[in-house]
Every structure is written in structure tokens, then in C-alpha cells.
Coordinates of C-alpha atoms in Angstrom, one line a residue:
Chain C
X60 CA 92.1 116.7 154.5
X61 CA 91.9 118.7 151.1
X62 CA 95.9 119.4 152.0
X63 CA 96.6 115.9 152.1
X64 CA 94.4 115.2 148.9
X65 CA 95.8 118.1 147.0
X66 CA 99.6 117.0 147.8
X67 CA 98.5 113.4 146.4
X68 CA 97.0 114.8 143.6
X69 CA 100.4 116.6 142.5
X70 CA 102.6 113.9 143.5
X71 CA 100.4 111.6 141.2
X72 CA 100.6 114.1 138.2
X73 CA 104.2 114.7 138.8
X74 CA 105.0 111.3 138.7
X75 CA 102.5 110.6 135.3
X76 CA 103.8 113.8 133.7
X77 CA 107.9 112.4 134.2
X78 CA 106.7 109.1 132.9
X79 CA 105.2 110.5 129.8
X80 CA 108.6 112.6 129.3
X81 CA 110.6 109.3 129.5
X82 CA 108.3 107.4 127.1
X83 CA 108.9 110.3 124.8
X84 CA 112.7 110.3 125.0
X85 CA 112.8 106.5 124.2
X86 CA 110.4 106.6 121.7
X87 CA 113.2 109.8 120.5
X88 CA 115.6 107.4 120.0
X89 CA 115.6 104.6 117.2
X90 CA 115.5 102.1 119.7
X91 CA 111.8 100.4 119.0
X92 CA 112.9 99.9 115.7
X93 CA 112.6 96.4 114.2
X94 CA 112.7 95.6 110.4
X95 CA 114.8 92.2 108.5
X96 CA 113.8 91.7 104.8
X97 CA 114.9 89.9 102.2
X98 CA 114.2 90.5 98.0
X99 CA 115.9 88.5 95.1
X100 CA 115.8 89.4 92.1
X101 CA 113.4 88.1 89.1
X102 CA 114.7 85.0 87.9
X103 CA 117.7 84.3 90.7
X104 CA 118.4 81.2 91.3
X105 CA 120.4 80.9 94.8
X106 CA 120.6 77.5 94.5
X107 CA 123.0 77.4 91.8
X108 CA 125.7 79.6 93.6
X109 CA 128.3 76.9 95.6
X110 CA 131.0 79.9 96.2
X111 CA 131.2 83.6 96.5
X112 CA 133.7 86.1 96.7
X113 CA 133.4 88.7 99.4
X114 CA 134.7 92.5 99.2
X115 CA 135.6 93.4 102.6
X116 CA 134.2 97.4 103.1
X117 CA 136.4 99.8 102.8
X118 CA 136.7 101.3 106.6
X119 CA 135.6 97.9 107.9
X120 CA 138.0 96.0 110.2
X121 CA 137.4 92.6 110.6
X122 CA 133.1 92.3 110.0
X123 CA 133.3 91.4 106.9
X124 CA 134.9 87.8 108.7
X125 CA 131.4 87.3 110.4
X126 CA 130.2 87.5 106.7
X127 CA 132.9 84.7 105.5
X128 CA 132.1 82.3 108.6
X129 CA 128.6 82.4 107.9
X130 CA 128.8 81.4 104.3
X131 CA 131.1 79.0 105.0
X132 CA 129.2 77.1 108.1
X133 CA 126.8 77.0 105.4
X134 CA 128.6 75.2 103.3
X135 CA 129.8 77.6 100.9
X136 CA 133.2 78.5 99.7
X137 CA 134.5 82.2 99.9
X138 CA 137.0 84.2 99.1
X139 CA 137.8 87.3 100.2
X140 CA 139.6 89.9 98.4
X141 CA 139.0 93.6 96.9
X142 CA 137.1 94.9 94.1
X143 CA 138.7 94.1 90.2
X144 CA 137.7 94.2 87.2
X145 CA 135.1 91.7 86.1
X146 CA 134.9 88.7 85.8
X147 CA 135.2 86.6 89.2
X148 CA 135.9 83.5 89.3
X149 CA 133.5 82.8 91.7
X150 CA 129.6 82.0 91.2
X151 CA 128.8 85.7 92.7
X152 CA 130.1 88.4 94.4
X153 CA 129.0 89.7 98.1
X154 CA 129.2 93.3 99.3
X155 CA 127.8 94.6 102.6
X156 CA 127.1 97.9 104.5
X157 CA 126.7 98.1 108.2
X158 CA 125.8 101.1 110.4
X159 CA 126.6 101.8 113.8
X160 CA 125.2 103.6 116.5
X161 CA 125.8 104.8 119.9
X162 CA 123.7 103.8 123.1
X163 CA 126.0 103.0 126.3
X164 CA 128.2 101.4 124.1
X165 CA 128.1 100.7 120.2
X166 CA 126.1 98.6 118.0
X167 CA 125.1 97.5 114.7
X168 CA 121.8 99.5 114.2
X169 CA 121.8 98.0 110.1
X170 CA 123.2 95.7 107.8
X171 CA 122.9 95.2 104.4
X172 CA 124.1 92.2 102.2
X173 CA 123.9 92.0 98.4
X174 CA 124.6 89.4 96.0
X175 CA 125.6 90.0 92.4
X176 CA 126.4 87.7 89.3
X177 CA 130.2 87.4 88.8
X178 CA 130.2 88.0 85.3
X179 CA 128.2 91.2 84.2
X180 CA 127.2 92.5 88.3
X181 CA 123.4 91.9 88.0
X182 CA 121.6 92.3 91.4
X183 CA 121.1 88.6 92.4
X184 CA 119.4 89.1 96.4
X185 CA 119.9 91.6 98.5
X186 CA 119.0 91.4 103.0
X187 CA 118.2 93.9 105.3
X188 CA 118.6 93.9 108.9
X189 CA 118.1 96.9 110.9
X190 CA 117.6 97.0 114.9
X191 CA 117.2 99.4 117.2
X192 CA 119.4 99.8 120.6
X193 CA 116.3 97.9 123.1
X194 CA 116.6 95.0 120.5
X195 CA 120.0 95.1 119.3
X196 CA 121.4 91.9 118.3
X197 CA 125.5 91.1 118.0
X198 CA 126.8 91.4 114.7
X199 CA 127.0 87.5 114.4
X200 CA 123.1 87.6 115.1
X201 CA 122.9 90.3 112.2
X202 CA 124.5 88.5 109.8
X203 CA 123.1 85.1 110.4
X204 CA 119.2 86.9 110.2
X205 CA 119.8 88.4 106.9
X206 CA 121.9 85.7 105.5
X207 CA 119.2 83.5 106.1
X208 CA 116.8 85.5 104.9
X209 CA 118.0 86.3 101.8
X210 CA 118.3 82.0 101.3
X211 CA 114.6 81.9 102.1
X212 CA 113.2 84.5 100.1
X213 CA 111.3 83.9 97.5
X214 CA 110.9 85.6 93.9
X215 CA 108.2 88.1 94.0
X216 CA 107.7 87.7 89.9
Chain B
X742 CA 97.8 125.7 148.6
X743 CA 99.3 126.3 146.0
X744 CA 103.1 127.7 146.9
X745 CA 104.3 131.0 144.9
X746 CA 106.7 129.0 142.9
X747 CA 104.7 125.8 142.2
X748 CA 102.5 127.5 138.8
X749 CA 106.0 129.1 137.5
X750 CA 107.3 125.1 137.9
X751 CA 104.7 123.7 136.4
X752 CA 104.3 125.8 133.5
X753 CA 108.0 125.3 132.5
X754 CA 107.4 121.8 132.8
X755 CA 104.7 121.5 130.2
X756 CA 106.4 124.1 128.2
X757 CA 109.4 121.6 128.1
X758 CA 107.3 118.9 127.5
X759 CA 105.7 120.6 124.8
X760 CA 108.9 121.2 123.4
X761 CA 110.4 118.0 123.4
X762 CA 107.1 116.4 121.4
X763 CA 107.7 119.1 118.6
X764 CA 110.7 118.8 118.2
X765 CA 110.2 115.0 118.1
X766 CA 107.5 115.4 115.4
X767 CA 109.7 117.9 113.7
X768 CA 112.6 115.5 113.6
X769 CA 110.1 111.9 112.3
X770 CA 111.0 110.4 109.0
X771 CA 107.8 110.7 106.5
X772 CA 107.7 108.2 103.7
X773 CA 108.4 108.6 99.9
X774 CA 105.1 109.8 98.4
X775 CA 103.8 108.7 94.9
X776 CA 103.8 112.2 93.6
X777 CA 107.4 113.5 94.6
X778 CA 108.3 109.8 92.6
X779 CA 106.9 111.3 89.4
X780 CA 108.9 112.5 87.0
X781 CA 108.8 116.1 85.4
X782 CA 110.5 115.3 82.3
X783 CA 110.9 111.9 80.4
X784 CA 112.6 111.0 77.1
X785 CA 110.5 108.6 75.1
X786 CA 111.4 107.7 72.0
X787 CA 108.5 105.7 70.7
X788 CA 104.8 105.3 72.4
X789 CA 103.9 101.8 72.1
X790 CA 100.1 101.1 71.8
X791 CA 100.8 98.1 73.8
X792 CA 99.2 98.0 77.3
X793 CA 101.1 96.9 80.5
X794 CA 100.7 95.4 84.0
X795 CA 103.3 96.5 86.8
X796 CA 104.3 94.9 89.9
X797 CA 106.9 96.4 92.3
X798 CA 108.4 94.5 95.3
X799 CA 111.5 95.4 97.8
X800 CA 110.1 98.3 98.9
X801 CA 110.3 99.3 102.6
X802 CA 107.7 100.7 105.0
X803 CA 109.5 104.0 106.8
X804 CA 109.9 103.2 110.8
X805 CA 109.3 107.3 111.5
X806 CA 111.8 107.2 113.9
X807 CA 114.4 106.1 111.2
X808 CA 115.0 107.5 107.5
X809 CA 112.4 107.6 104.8
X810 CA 111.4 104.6 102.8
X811 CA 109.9 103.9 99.6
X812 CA 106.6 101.5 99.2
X813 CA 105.9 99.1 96.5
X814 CA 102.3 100.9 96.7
X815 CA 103.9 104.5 96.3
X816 CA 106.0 103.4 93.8
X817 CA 103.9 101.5 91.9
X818 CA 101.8 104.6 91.5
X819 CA 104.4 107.0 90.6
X820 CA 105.0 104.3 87.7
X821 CA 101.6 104.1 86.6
X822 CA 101.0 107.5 86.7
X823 CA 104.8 108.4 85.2
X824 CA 103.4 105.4 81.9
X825 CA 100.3 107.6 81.5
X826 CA 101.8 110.9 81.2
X827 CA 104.7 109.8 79.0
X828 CA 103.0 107.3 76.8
X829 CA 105.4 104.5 77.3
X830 CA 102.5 102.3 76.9
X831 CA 99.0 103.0 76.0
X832 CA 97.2 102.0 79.3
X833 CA 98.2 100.4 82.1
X834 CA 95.9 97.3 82.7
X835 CA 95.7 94.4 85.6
X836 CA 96.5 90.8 84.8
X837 CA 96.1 88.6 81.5
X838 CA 94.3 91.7 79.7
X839 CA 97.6 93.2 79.4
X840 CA 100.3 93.1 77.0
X841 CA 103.1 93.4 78.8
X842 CA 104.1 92.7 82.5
X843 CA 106.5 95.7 83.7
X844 CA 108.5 93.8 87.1
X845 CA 110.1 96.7 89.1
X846 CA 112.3 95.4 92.3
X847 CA 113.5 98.1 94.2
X848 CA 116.7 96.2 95.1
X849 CA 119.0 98.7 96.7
X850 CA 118.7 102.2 98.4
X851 CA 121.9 104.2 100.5
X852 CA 121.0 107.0 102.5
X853 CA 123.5 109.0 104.5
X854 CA 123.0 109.5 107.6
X855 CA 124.1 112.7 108.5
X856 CA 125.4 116.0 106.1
X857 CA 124.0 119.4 104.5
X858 CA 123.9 118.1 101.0
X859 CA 122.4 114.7 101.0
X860 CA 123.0 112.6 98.5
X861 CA 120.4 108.9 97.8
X862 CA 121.6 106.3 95.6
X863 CA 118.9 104.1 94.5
X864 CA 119.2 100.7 92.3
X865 CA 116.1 98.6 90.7
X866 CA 116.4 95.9 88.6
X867 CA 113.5 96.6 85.7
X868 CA 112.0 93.3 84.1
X869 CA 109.8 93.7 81.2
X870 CA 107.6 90.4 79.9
X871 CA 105.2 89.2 77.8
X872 CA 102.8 88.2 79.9
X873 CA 100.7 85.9 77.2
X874 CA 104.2 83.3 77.2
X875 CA 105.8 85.0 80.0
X876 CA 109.1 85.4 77.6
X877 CA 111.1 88.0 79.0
X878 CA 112.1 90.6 76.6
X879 CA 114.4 93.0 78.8
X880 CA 115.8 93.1 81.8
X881 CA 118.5 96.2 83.0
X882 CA 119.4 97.4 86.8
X883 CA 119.4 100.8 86.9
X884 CA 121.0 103.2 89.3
X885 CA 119.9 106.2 90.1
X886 CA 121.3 109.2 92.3
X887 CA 119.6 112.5 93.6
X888 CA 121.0 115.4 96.1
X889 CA 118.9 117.5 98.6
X890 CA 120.6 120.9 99.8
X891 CA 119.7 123.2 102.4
X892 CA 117.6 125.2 99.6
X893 CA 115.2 122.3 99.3
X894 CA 114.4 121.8 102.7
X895 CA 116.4 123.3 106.6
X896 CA 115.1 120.2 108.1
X897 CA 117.6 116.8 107.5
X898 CA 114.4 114.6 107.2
X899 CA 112.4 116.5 105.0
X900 CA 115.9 116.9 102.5
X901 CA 116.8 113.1 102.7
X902 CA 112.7 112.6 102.2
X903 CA 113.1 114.9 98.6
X904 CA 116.6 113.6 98.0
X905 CA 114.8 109.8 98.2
X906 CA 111.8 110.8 96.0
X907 CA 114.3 112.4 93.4
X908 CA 116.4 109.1 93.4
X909 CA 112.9 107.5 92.6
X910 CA 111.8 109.6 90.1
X911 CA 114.8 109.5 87.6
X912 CA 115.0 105.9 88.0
X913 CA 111.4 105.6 86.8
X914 CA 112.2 108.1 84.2
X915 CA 115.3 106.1 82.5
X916 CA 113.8 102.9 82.8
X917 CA 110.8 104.2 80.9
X918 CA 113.3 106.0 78.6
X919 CA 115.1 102.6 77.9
X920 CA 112.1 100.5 77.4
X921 CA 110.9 103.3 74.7
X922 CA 114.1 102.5 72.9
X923 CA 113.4 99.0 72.2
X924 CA 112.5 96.9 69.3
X925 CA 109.9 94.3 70.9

């Protein structure tokens, strides 16, 4: 009888020590991790922008399209091009930097979008999306949530 | 009964176990603190007797299992304390009883992600107002940019955490440095 309660015993612990260790290798990773803000600037006015001109990354692909359809679905117009000299034509300028990780297969762990004026640079809003791999969202998702964001926040001062 | 080989299993289990929560401790991002923010040096060219409020806003909690962030609390401190020992303004007061209201958004950080040398870029857009009309009198972005080495710290969160607090700390000191150069 203490044989048989013994063996539960250890089969119990074994079983409670291997799901600590798991807990503690996902917790390792980043993939808890949940944060989407959103600042503008004191004095911004987002409202007053109608179109923006977008600067691709410089080892980006084809992201920086997401970006575009966004803005545009929202009504704005957008042009894409490199960095030049100021000024832009358009009403402000967007710039972006996305991270990727590696869990199974890859995904967008962070994006950031800024907005500047046209004319002199001035930060205008910047959006920050960053999710880990058990909440991961597609790059559309990313961009929608800190696009929209950064059109709902509100001036701190 | 305990078999001959079951103790030596179990102690390397816990051992492991042991092992992998250290080194997960080892390896957690710790936030920007106020007093790695504060500058050593500044370069004030006039001490105005005016007093000022401050505000700071964008800042980020740190996730621990991501990079290290900086607070609007932390921040905000390493300002006030960074305005007493320079003298940029006389005293830093809440609300209406101040002269001034000092507006600090932390608007853009970039961290690598991996490296030996680690290099933080840090933007905030300063805004300095009168706070009995509200007029603003200047407003500036200013970048900032700080490198950790292996001689500050062996471990990649602890040099990204100095590298960050660096960034912070010479942005604080130009933009004090630029408001003492004004004529308000």
C-alpha cells in the first residue's frame, strides 16, 4: 500500500515539476507580450492632413503596401516614394519600422508608424504595436491597430 | 523504495530547473530608472528665476520579457531632479503656481535587438509654455543617441538598459541646454 502511494506521489510531482518547466519556457519567450499605444504630439492636428507620402523601409519588401491600403481605405491619398530633400508635397510624411520574429514560422512581433510635418519633419503622432507569438496578429491586423490608434489618440498637453 | 538512480534523477532535475529560472531572471528586461536618466554634466547658459511645471507623456511600461522602457514617472523625475541641479529654472512647482509649463513627449525610441555595442536612439519633442496664457514660447524635437559596450555591462539587457538611460539623459541635458539659451 505505501508502494502504491509512494509511486503516486512521484508520478504527481513529476508531472507538476514538467508543468512548471513548460510554464517557464513559455513565459521564456516573448510570447505573453501585449502592448498598442498611440502619442501625438502637442498641438497636432490629424484632422488637417487629407494625404501623406510614405517611405517604403529600406530592406522592406512589399509591407509598406499594407501601410498604403490602409490610409487609403481610409480615405486618404498616398504616395509612395523615397526619402528627398524637404519639402513634400504632401500634408505629412509616414515612416514605419517592423520587427520580426521566429516561432514555427515568422511574424510581426512590432510595428511602429510615425507621422511628420512635410515641411520642417516635426514629429506629428507616432503608434506602437507590439505582440507576442500566442497573440500574434497578421501584418494587416498590425497596421490597421496602430493606424487607428494613432487617429484616436488624443493630445496629452 | 527509492531505486539507486531515482535521487541522482531528481537532483538533476531541479538543478535544471533551477537553472533555467536564473537564467530567465538573468536574461529579464528591467526598466529605465530616474537616476541613470540624470545627467552628469549640463551646459546652462542662463538660470532663470522663473519656476516650472513638467508633464511627460509616451512613455512605455517595460514587458520584462522584452527590451527596457522608459516611464513618463521615471522620466519626469530625472527632469525634475536634472532642473534642480542645473538651475534651468528656480523650482519646479505643480499647476497654476508655476511660471512655466515644461511638455516633454517621449515620441520615438529604437533599440537593436541584438549586437555587442548597442546603440539607442531616442527622439522627444520638448514644449515649453506660459502657463498663465498658455502661449507657447518654444518648441524643438530633439534626438538623442547613446552606445553600451561590453565594458558597461557582459549581459545584453543590462547594456541596452544603460545604453536607453544614456539616450535619456543627454536628451534631458540638451533640451535644458536649449531652453537656457532663450530670450523669453
Amino acid at each position: 500500500m505505501k508502494v502504491i502511494y509512494n509511486k503516486i506521489n512521484a508520478s504527481i510531482a513529476a508531472k507538476l515539476l514538467s508543468g512548471l518547466l513548460l510554464l517557464v519556457l513559455l513565459a521564456s519567450t516573448t510570447g505573453c507580450a501585449n502592448r498598442a499605444t498611440a502619442s501625438l504630439s502637442p498641438g497636432a492636428d490629424l484632422s488637417k492632413i487629407k494625404s501623406f507620402y510614405l517611405i517604403p523601409g529600406a530592406e522592406d519588401k512589399d509591407n509598406f503596401k499594407l501601410i498604403q491600403a490602409n490610409l487609403e481605405k481610409r480615405g486618404f491619398g498616398v504616395t509612395v516614394g523615397p526619402e528627398m530633400p524637404l519639402p513634400y508635397t504632401s500634408d505629412a510624411v509616414v515612416t514605419y519600422v517592423d520587427k520580426w520574429m521566429w516561432d514555427i514560422t515568422m511574424y510581426m512581433i512590432e510595428l511602429t508608424i510615425t507621422f511628420r510635418n512635410s515641411t520642417d519633419n516635426f514629429p506629428l503622432a507616432v503608434g506602437n504595436s507590439m505582440h507576442g507569438s500566442l497573440t500574434r496578429l497578421s501584418p494587416e491586423e498590425m497596421v490597421d491597430e496602430v493606424l487607428t490608434n494613432m487617429f484616436n489618440a488624443k493630445p496629452k498637453q | 523504495m527509492e531505486k539507486p538512480g531515482d535521487f541522482r534523477r531528481r537532483t538533476i532535475t531541479y538543478v535544471t530547473f533551477l537553472c533555467a529560472v536564473l537564467a530567465l531572471l538573468a536574461g529579464c528586461a528591467s526598466p529605465a530608472t530616474y537616476e541613470g536618466m540624470i545627467p552628469d554634466r549640463f551646459d546652462i547658459t542662463q538660470k532663470r528665476p522663473e519656476t516650472v511645471d513638467v508633464v511627460v507623456s509616451g512613455g512605455q511600461e517595460t514587458n520584462a520579457m522584452w527590451k527596457t522602457q522608459i516611464s513618463d514617472e521615471a522620466f519626469k523625475q530625472a527632469l525634475i531632479e536634472a532642473i534642480g541641479k542645473s538651475q534651468a529654472f528656480s523650482k519646479v512647482v505643480q499647476g497654476k503656481d508655476a511660471n512655466f509649463l515644461l511638455s516633454v513627449l517621449i515620441f520615438n525610441m529604437e533599440q537593436p535587438s541584438f549586437g555587442v555595442s548597442l546603440t539607442v536612439n531616442l527622439e522627444a519633442v520638448w514644449k515649453l509654455s506660459r502657463v498663465d496664457n498658455g502661449k507657447t514660447v518654444w518648441s524643438e524635437s530633439i534626438k538623442s543617441e547613446n552606445t553600451a559596450g561590453f565594458s558597461d555591462a557582459f549581459a545584453a539587457v543590462k547594456r541596452l538598459r544603460i545604453a536607453t538611460e544614456g539616450a535619456a539623459q543627454k536628451n534631458i541635458a540638451e533640451g535644458l541646454a536649449r531652453i537656457s539659451k532663450l530670450n523669453l
